[in-house]
């Protein structure tokens, strides 16, 4: 592990560091397909720490995630930020193929050299992201983008991997999504840093906004008794330096905004809120905390994966497994004693 | 179903001004059902948009559907831009209403096979799959 890169990969790395989009495109495929050497490549790339602001967009199918992301991206580009976008769509479990259509809503950005969009299929992963989306975000970060935007597949329930991938999670809902209770049941209350009620041009949007604020208020009140009622975002309070000098920052209660992604209405508010959240993340130490959490999970993932691979590729382990099965049949062992024997051998 | 390390990625693009993308959508879903990952970009794509997308998505194949009659400029233009961007490994294929002489002319100029209207989608799928396997073994 992590020896010198094989020459083709070393050349790719050089072109990657040189900022060539073709090299980024290929590097993403290397990682996505977990081709030989991908871990060594990531090791080289991760020598520079994370820099980019990672913003996730999640929410039910058709809520307007791509449209909103596109508006946010356009807005960031006016500030001359360099942007990466990763958009995840589901793999069909029937054919193993996928129709990745998020780019359709991002046509306006298609020839902008300051933005790089990559579509990913889930390939069997159920968490709302693809198995290697987090690694792809690292690649984009290391490539030098100021901001990386991530769109998850339309979430139903429990597809909440985005919290482990993004610094800021935006939950996009629409009047048709139902009420706040349903949002709570889906587990979306816990993961949102910012709520957006999109399609505010449709009836029912105001009600949902009110409903969500009330739901959040109730949660906050039970969580921290002293927390003040907090309707919407008090930008002034968050931006004010003094209030941020408290040890862990003033805390963050997720604001609820409304937008019309098609016309761009409300997008500027959303931008301000994203910036305010970033400011809070940095000042409160929460950003470092989240990054630390991500690194921990990455280490655990790699260890898990390598252990599993080592185990089931080893002839002695496979032999032990076979013998164990025999002994179980003769009632001399149980699956547990066999497993412990195998673990003993592996970890010895 | 394909194993992951041979997952074929195809960009289905609809360049030009005509507003009919039924054909493109049919082929996109057929390719998906054949186990390919298909990136669909929507209508009115310029050659520059198509090539940018192909590079960012690192696709193996670009398939263009052209009904507007502009095939003689669009196919060579996209090929030229792909090659210029260092993506000469990408297969450019497609279909639409294209006269046989034009197909022969284009195919002789480095464009992959082109399919007329009404071609069974299985033919396109087989062509891409065969091309891909040749690539992998060569
Ligand atoms: N009326 C209205 N329609 C909108 C708005 N935003 C998006 N749409 C439309 O809603 C549809 C879905 O938008 P997308 O941006 O593709 O939604 P998505 O959440 O990315 O969808 P998936 O990726 O398929 O889950 C499109 O037809 C959009 O044009 C809005 O603010 N108002
Ligand atoms: Mg989308």
XYZ file of C-alpha atoms and ligand atoms in Angstrom:
519
model
C 0.000 0.000 0.000
C 0.850 3.607 -0.680
C 4.103 2.883 -2.451
C 5.113 4.974 -5.443
C 2.418 5.326 -8.059
C 2.533 3.169 -11.110
C 3.718 5.266 -14.065
C 0.348 5.731 -15.792
C -1.148 6.954 -12.529
C 1.841 9.169 -11.808
C 1.295 10.790 -15.170
C -2.404 11.192 -14.440
C -1.570 12.767 -11.096
C 0.726 15.227 -12.789
C -1.955 16.281 -15.246
C -4.429 16.442 -12.355
C -2.180 18.829 -10.444
C -1.739 20.735 -13.645
C -5.485 21.449 -13.583
C -6.519 19.560 -16.719
C -10.251 18.781 -16.734
C -9.649 15.598 -18.748
C -7.407 14.361 -15.946
C -10.052 15.110 -13.309
C -12.627 13.244 -15.391
C -10.364 10.213 -15.647
C -9.315 10.344 -12.006
C -12.970 10.264 -10.975
C -13.502 7.121 -13.076
C -10.431 5.526 -11.517
C -11.893 6.069 -8.071
C -15.478 5.314 -9.018
C -14.509 1.970 -10.507
C -12.049 1.258 -7.698
C -9.459 0.327 -10.265
C -6.032 -0.868 -9.091
C -4.083 1.999 -7.583
C -7.087 4.180 -6.750
C -6.223 4.225 -3.060
C -2.631 5.224 -3.747
C -3.917 7.978 -5.980
C -6.245 9.270 -3.262
C -3.401 9.084 -0.784
C -1.328 11.400 -2.973
C -4.236 13.731 -3.590
C -5.236 13.994 0.078
C -1.815 15.323 1.064
C -3.392 18.742 0.759
C -6.135 19.128 3.308
C -9.748 20.012 2.520
C -10.388 23.571 1.392
C -13.621 23.617 -0.548
C -17.000 24.383 0.970
C -19.121 21.273 0.433
C -22.804 21.996 0.027
C -25.323 19.166 -0.231
C -28.808 19.337 -1.743
C -31.219 16.621 -0.745
C -34.972 16.146 -0.759
C -37.745 14.192 -2.458
C -37.692 13.379 -6.192
C -38.589 16.325 -8.371
C -38.414 18.903 -5.569
C -36.145 21.075 -7.675
C -32.740 20.094 -6.326
C -31.019 20.343 -9.710
C -32.774 23.579 -10.633
C -31.863 25.163 -7.317
C -28.307 23.884 -7.432
C -27.983 25.378 -10.887
C -29.175 28.769 -9.601
C -26.781 28.654 -6.667
C -23.955 27.674 -9.006
C -24.733 30.563 -11.341
C -24.701 32.902 -8.376
C -21.343 31.588 -7.156
C -19.908 32.022 -10.628
C -20.694 35.734 -10.557
C -18.269 35.850 -7.609
C -15.786 34.043 -9.847
C -15.682 30.963 -7.651
C -14.461 27.745 -9.247
C -17.086 25.058 -8.835
C -17.405 21.309 -8.837
C -20.788 19.588 -8.982
C -21.585 15.940 -8.283
C -25.117 14.803 -9.083
C -26.246 11.325 -8.057
C -29.111 9.433 -9.686
C -30.282 5.886 -9.010
C -29.019 2.779 -10.763
C -31.826 0.574 -12.001
C -31.730 -2.599 -9.948
C -33.298 -4.394 -12.880
C -30.686 -3.699 -15.556
C -27.747 -2.280 -13.636
C -27.905 0.706 -15.962
C -28.845 4.268 -15.113
C -30.311 7.318 -16.773
C -28.485 10.317 -15.369
C -30.512 13.412 -16.143
C -29.512 16.092 -13.682
C -27.419 17.899 -16.304
C -30.595 18.809 -18.170
C -31.324 21.487 -15.562
C -27.761 22.742 -15.643
C -27.555 23.540 -19.347
C -26.813 27.192 -18.689
C -23.543 26.153 -17.055
C -22.512 23.673 -19.705
C -19.796 25.700 -21.417
C -18.546 27.620 -18.406
C -14.914 26.604 -17.925
C -15.153 27.508 -14.239
C -17.496 24.658 -13.452
C -17.123 20.887 -13.654
C -20.205 18.676 -13.441
C -20.091 14.933 -12.889
C -23.068 12.571 -12.766
C -22.832 9.412 -10.702
C -25.070 6.360 -10.558
C -25.707 4.842 -7.123
C -24.590 1.375 -8.294
C -26.471 -0.415 -5.564
C -25.671 1.941 -2.710
C -28.774 2.886 -0.733
C -27.703 5.952 1.222
C -28.656 8.592 -1.356
C -25.078 8.776 -2.626
C -22.915 6.377 -4.624
C -20.384 4.266 -2.726
C -17.507 6.473 -3.869
C -19.168 9.891 -3.926
C -17.236 11.030 -0.862
C -13.942 10.117 -2.515
C -15.019 11.987 -5.639
C -15.712 15.056 -3.501
C -12.173 14.784 -2.161
C -10.860 14.697 -5.715
C -12.818 17.805 -6.646
C -11.661 19.565 -3.518
C -8.043 18.679 -4.223
C -8.427 19.788 -7.830
C -8.827 23.258 -6.406
C -12.509 24.128 -6.544
C -13.651 26.753 -4.060
C -16.999 25.109 -3.655
C -18.362 21.656 -4.360
C -22.110 21.148 -4.730
C -23.631 17.710 -4.284
C -27.079 16.557 -5.320
C -28.323 13.313 -3.770
C -30.873 11.017 -5.340
C -34.400 11.971 -4.380
C -34.591 10.776 -0.794
C -37.456 8.954 0.773
C -36.400 7.797 4.186
C -33.115 6.925 5.829
C -31.083 7.848 2.756
C -29.097 10.263 4.788
C -25.485 9.750 3.827
C -25.253 13.341 2.725
C -24.623 14.441 6.317
C -21.347 12.565 6.234
C -20.336 14.135 2.935
C -21.310 17.807 3.085
C -20.430 20.674 5.418
C -23.800 22.274 4.803
C -26.904 20.205 4.096
C -29.807 21.895 2.341
C -33.083 19.991 2.487
C -35.317 20.970 -0.424
C -39.045 20.432 0.053
C -42.096 21.430 -1.966
C -45.688 22.160 -0.943
C -46.581 18.669 -2.209
C -44.092 17.063 0.209
C -46.723 17.049 2.933
C -46.463 18.612 6.354
C -43.727 18.955 8.922
C -44.703 15.711 10.617
C -43.830 13.783 7.490
C -40.547 15.612 7.273
C -39.831 14.641 10.850
C -40.715 11.030 10.221
C -38.399 10.923 7.242
C -35.576 11.993 9.516
C -34.995 15.165 7.517
C -35.402 17.477 10.524
C -32.192 16.214 12.044
C -30.024 16.493 8.968
C -30.928 19.934 7.623
C -28.667 22.898 8.183
C -30.972 24.903 5.942
C -34.535 24.184 4.831
C -35.748 25.418 1.473
C -39.377 25.264 0.470
C -39.070 25.380 -3.303
C -41.877 25.918 -5.825
C -43.074 28.747 -3.636
C -45.127 29.845 -6.645
C -47.503 27.014 -5.797
C -50.255 27.014 -3.204
C -49.399 25.638 0.207
C -45.805 26.897 0.322
C -46.445 29.480 3.062
C -48.167 26.908 5.208
C -45.297 24.474 4.894
C -42.807 27.196 5.811
C -44.806 28.072 8.920
C -45.284 24.440 9.769
C -41.594 23.661 9.500
C -40.613 26.624 11.621
C -43.020 25.512 14.278
C -41.718 21.956 14.151
C -38.143 23.170 14.435
C -39.076 25.477 17.259
C -40.569 22.600 19.193
C -37.502 20.490 18.655
C -35.180 23.289 19.679
C -37.251 24.030 22.750
C -37.077 20.460 23.939
C -33.413 20.115 23.075
C -32.124 23.259 24.752
C -34.613 24.781 27.111
C -33.001 28.144 27.072
C -32.875 28.470 23.306
C -34.728 31.595 22.213
C -37.566 31.356 19.751
C -35.991 31.721 16.382
C -38.134 32.306 13.370
C -36.091 32.325 10.240
C -32.541 33.454 10.211
C -31.342 36.425 12.143
C -28.364 37.161 9.939
C -27.252 40.108 12.000
C -26.965 37.959 15.090
C -24.936 35.275 13.400
C -22.639 37.629 11.593
C -22.002 39.744 14.672
C -18.524 39.027 15.843
C -19.132 39.130 19.609
C -21.822 36.496 19.626
C -19.493 34.151 17.789
C -16.763 34.413 20.351
C -18.598 32.154 22.728
C -16.713 28.864 23.074
C -18.852 26.739 20.718
C -20.490 29.559 18.812
C -24.085 30.551 19.319
C -25.425 27.265 17.967
C -27.335 27.010 14.756
C -31.041 26.646 14.294
C -31.891 25.690 10.725
C -33.601 28.576 8.962
C -36.538 27.916 6.651
C -36.433 29.781 3.339
C -38.652 29.735 0.304
C -37.589 29.853 -3.330
C -38.808 29.615 -6.879
C -35.884 27.899 -8.548
C -37.103 28.631 -12.046
C -37.196 32.399 -11.650
C -34.406 32.674 -9.097
C -36.688 34.181 -6.477
C -35.232 33.676 -3.006
C -31.886 32.448 -4.284
C -30.039 35.484 -2.977
C -31.413 34.865 0.508
C -30.286 31.289 0.175
C -26.783 32.440 -0.786
C -26.608 34.696 2.259
C -27.751 31.864 4.458
C -25.199 29.464 3.001
C -22.498 32.030 3.724
C -23.787 32.595 7.234
C -23.721 28.866 7.875
C -20.164 28.676 6.621
C -19.197 31.491 8.924
C -20.811 29.697 11.848
C -19.107 26.404 10.922
C -15.718 28.070 10.919
C -16.150 30.228 13.988
C -17.731 27.576 16.177
C -15.183 24.874 15.402
C -17.970 22.737 13.997
C -16.308 22.584 10.576
C -13.166 21.022 12.002
C -15.345 18.655 13.989
C -17.245 17.552 10.894
C -14.061 17.111 8.895
C -12.558 15.078 11.699
C -15.651 12.888 11.769
C -15.368 12.316 8.034
C -11.723 11.298 8.297
C -12.534 8.865 11.062
C -15.243 7.211 9.000
C -12.911 7.040 6.007
C -10.237 5.261 8.024
C -12.776 2.825 9.382
C -14.141 2.194 5.887
C -10.738 1.446 4.449
C -9.854 -0.872 7.334
C -13.206 -2.681 7.041
C -12.846 -3.131 3.344
C -9.240 -4.287 3.430
C -9.894 -6.690 6.299
C -12.762 -8.230 4.425
C -10.728 -8.473 1.258
C -7.749 -9.973 3.062
C -9.943 -12.468 4.839
C -11.900 -13.882 1.945
C -8.984 -13.992 -0.437
C -6.758 -15.987 1.873
C -6.576 -19.703 1.120
C -5.918 -20.608 4.742
C -8.976 -18.660 5.871
C -11.121 -20.289 3.208
C -9.840 -23.701 4.246
C -10.591 -22.936 7.847
C -14.084 -21.893 6.822
C -14.653 -25.189 5.027
C -13.336 -27.254 7.924
C -15.436 -25.201 10.297
C -18.555 -25.968 8.296
C -17.772 -29.670 8.584
C -17.315 -29.412 12.345
C -20.573 -27.500 12.696
C -22.350 -30.277 10.875
C -20.918 -32.783 13.363
C -22.114 -30.511 16.167
C -18.534 -29.926 17.292
C -18.668 -26.201 16.608
C -21.031 -23.307 16.041
C -20.791 -20.475 13.513
C -19.473 -18.319 16.353
C -16.598 -20.543 17.363
C -15.575 -20.871 13.714
C -15.744 -17.110 13.235
C -13.617 -16.550 16.341
C -11.018 -18.998 15.087
C -10.847 -17.165 11.780
C -10.577 -13.797 13.514
C -7.850 -15.176 15.742
C -5.850 -16.189 12.721
C -6.407 -12.857 10.933
C -5.585 -10.570 13.813
C -2.773 -12.613 15.253
C -25.998 -7.026 -15.847
C -22.445 -5.759 -16.137
C -19.795 -5.881 -13.518
C -18.708 -2.500 -12.317
C -15.278 -2.377 -13.879
C -16.794 -2.684 -17.297
C -19.614 -0.240 -16.768
C -20.049 1.491 -20.109
C -20.880 5.200 -19.918
C -22.605 6.878 -22.847
C -23.498 10.514 -23.402
C -26.694 10.824 -25.410
C -26.795 14.285 -26.906
C -29.281 16.197 -28.956
C -27.452 18.974 -30.792
C -28.916 21.600 -33.014
C -32.103 23.545 -33.145
C -34.782 20.975 -33.822
C -37.002 20.324 -30.860
C -37.654 16.618 -31.226
C -35.896 14.510 -28.673
C -38.181 11.511 -28.765
C -35.593 9.483 -30.668
C -32.851 10.504 -28.263
C -34.981 9.558 -25.273
C -35.880 6.190 -26.772
C -32.237 5.345 -27.341
C -31.269 6.684 -23.900
C -33.733 4.392 -22.121
C -32.821 1.427 -24.314
C -29.158 1.865 -23.425
C -30.047 2.176 -19.742
C -32.044 -1.042 -19.955
C -29.035 -2.700 -21.575
C -27.066 -1.886 -18.425
C -25.235 1.243 -19.586
C -24.922 4.433 -17.572
C -26.471 7.046 -19.794
C -25.979 10.754 -19.334
C -28.728 12.676 -21.020
C -28.218 16.390 -21.530
C -31.466 17.577 -23.054
C -32.152 19.611 -26.168
C -30.233 22.257 -28.072
C -26.705 21.267 -27.182
C -23.861 23.011 -28.952
C -20.787 20.973 -29.965
C -18.846 22.721 -27.183
C -21.455 21.733 -24.585
C -21.389 18.136 -25.780
C -17.617 17.878 -25.649
C -17.397 19.519 -22.219
C -19.952 17.077 -20.871
C -18.201 14.099 -22.470
C -14.928 15.035 -20.792
C -16.376 15.797 -17.385
C -18.434 12.610 -17.426
C -15.502 10.611 -18.840
C -17.817 8.673 -21.122
C -16.690 5.933 -23.464
C -19.176 6.875 -26.153
C -20.975 9.978 -27.407
C -24.174 9.201 -29.286
C -25.780 12.122 -31.131
C -29.233 12.216 -32.568
C -29.521 14.667 -35.460
C -32.698 15.278 -37.395
C -32.016 18.812 -38.541
C -29.880 17.931 -41.563
C -26.795 19.509 -39.998
C -25.022 16.163 -39.582
C -22.265 16.985 -42.078
C -21.067 19.847 -39.907
C -22.000 18.603 -36.430
C -20.359 15.166 -36.461
C -16.966 16.384 -37.761
C -17.089 19.406 -35.448
C -17.671 17.314 -32.321
C -14.982 14.833 -33.418
C -12.522 17.675 -33.935
C -13.272 19.213 -30.529
C -12.989 15.833 -28.784
C -9.622 15.157 -30.384
C -8.454 18.680 -29.594
C -9.348 18.166 -25.934
C -7.266 15.001 -25.738
C -10.295 12.723 -25.865
C -9.611 10.780 -29.044
C -10.375 7.569 -27.140
C -14.085 8.443 -27.137
C -16.265 6.787 -29.769
C -18.567 9.182 -31.619
C -21.632 7.520 -33.068
C -25.257 8.449 -33.609
C -28.175 8.499 -35.892
C -30.995 10.418 -37.461
C -32.200 11.187 -40.927
C -28.917 10.884 -42.784
C -28.567 9.894 -46.446
C -26.467 6.786 -47.143
C -23.766 8.724 -49.066
C -23.328 11.029 -46.108
C -23.066 8.106 -43.708
C -20.315 6.578 -45.824
C -18.520 9.896 -46.078
C -18.666 10.497 -42.316
C -17.674 6.955 -41.419
C -14.625 7.310 -43.625
C -13.672 10.415 -41.640
C -13.305 8.813 -38.247
C -16.917 8.903 -37.139
C -18.274 5.610 -35.797
C -21.285 3.821 -37.231
C -24.376 5.928 -37.898
C -27.854 4.513 -37.740
C -30.884 5.459 -39.787
C -34.376 6.012 -38.415
C -36.145 2.839 -37.344
C -32.937 0.929 -36.575
C -33.729 -1.560 -33.794
C -32.094 -0.326 -30.596
C -30.513 -3.748 -30.100
C -28.331 -3.071 -33.125
C -26.948 0.090 -31.524
C -26.441 -1.703 -28.208
C -24.563 -4.565 -29.868
C -22.401 -2.154 -31.811
C -21.379 -0.237 -28.665
C -20.797 -3.414 -26.683
C -18.616 -4.937 -29.426
C -16.632 -1.750 -29.803
C -16.100 -1.621 -26.060
C -14.871 -5.190 -25.854
C -12.443 -4.569 -28.730
C -11.106 -1.566 -26.837
C -10.577 -3.514 -23.657
C -8.689 -6.344 -25.333
C -6.531 -4.208 -27.620
N -43.441 25.600 -10.513
C -42.168 25.377 -10.235
N -41.534 24.354 -10.832
C -40.236 24.138 -10.524
C -39.526 24.953 -9.605
N -38.270 24.479 -9.490
C -38.181 23.417 -10.315
N -39.350 23.197 -10.949
C -39.661 22.135 -11.918
O -39.740 20.903 -11.218
C -39.258 19.836 -12.035
C -38.181 19.057 -11.309
O -37.042 19.888 -11.124
P -35.596 19.302 -10.886
O -34.701 20.456 -10.617
O -35.229 18.374 -11.964
O -35.859 18.481 -9.555
P -34.897 17.449 -8.811
O -35.207 17.522 -7.369
O -33.500 17.695 -9.218
O -35.385 16.072 -9.424
P -34.674 14.634 -9.290
O -33.203 14.833 -9.489
O -35.299 13.853 -10.401
O -35.034 14.100 -7.942
C -38.767 20.482 -13.308
O -39.785 20.360 -14.286
C -38.558 21.920 -12.931
O -38.705 22.792 -14.026
C -40.243 26.047 -8.993
O -39.711 26.798 -8.167
N -41.552 26.206 -9.335
Mg -32.114 16.362 -10.114
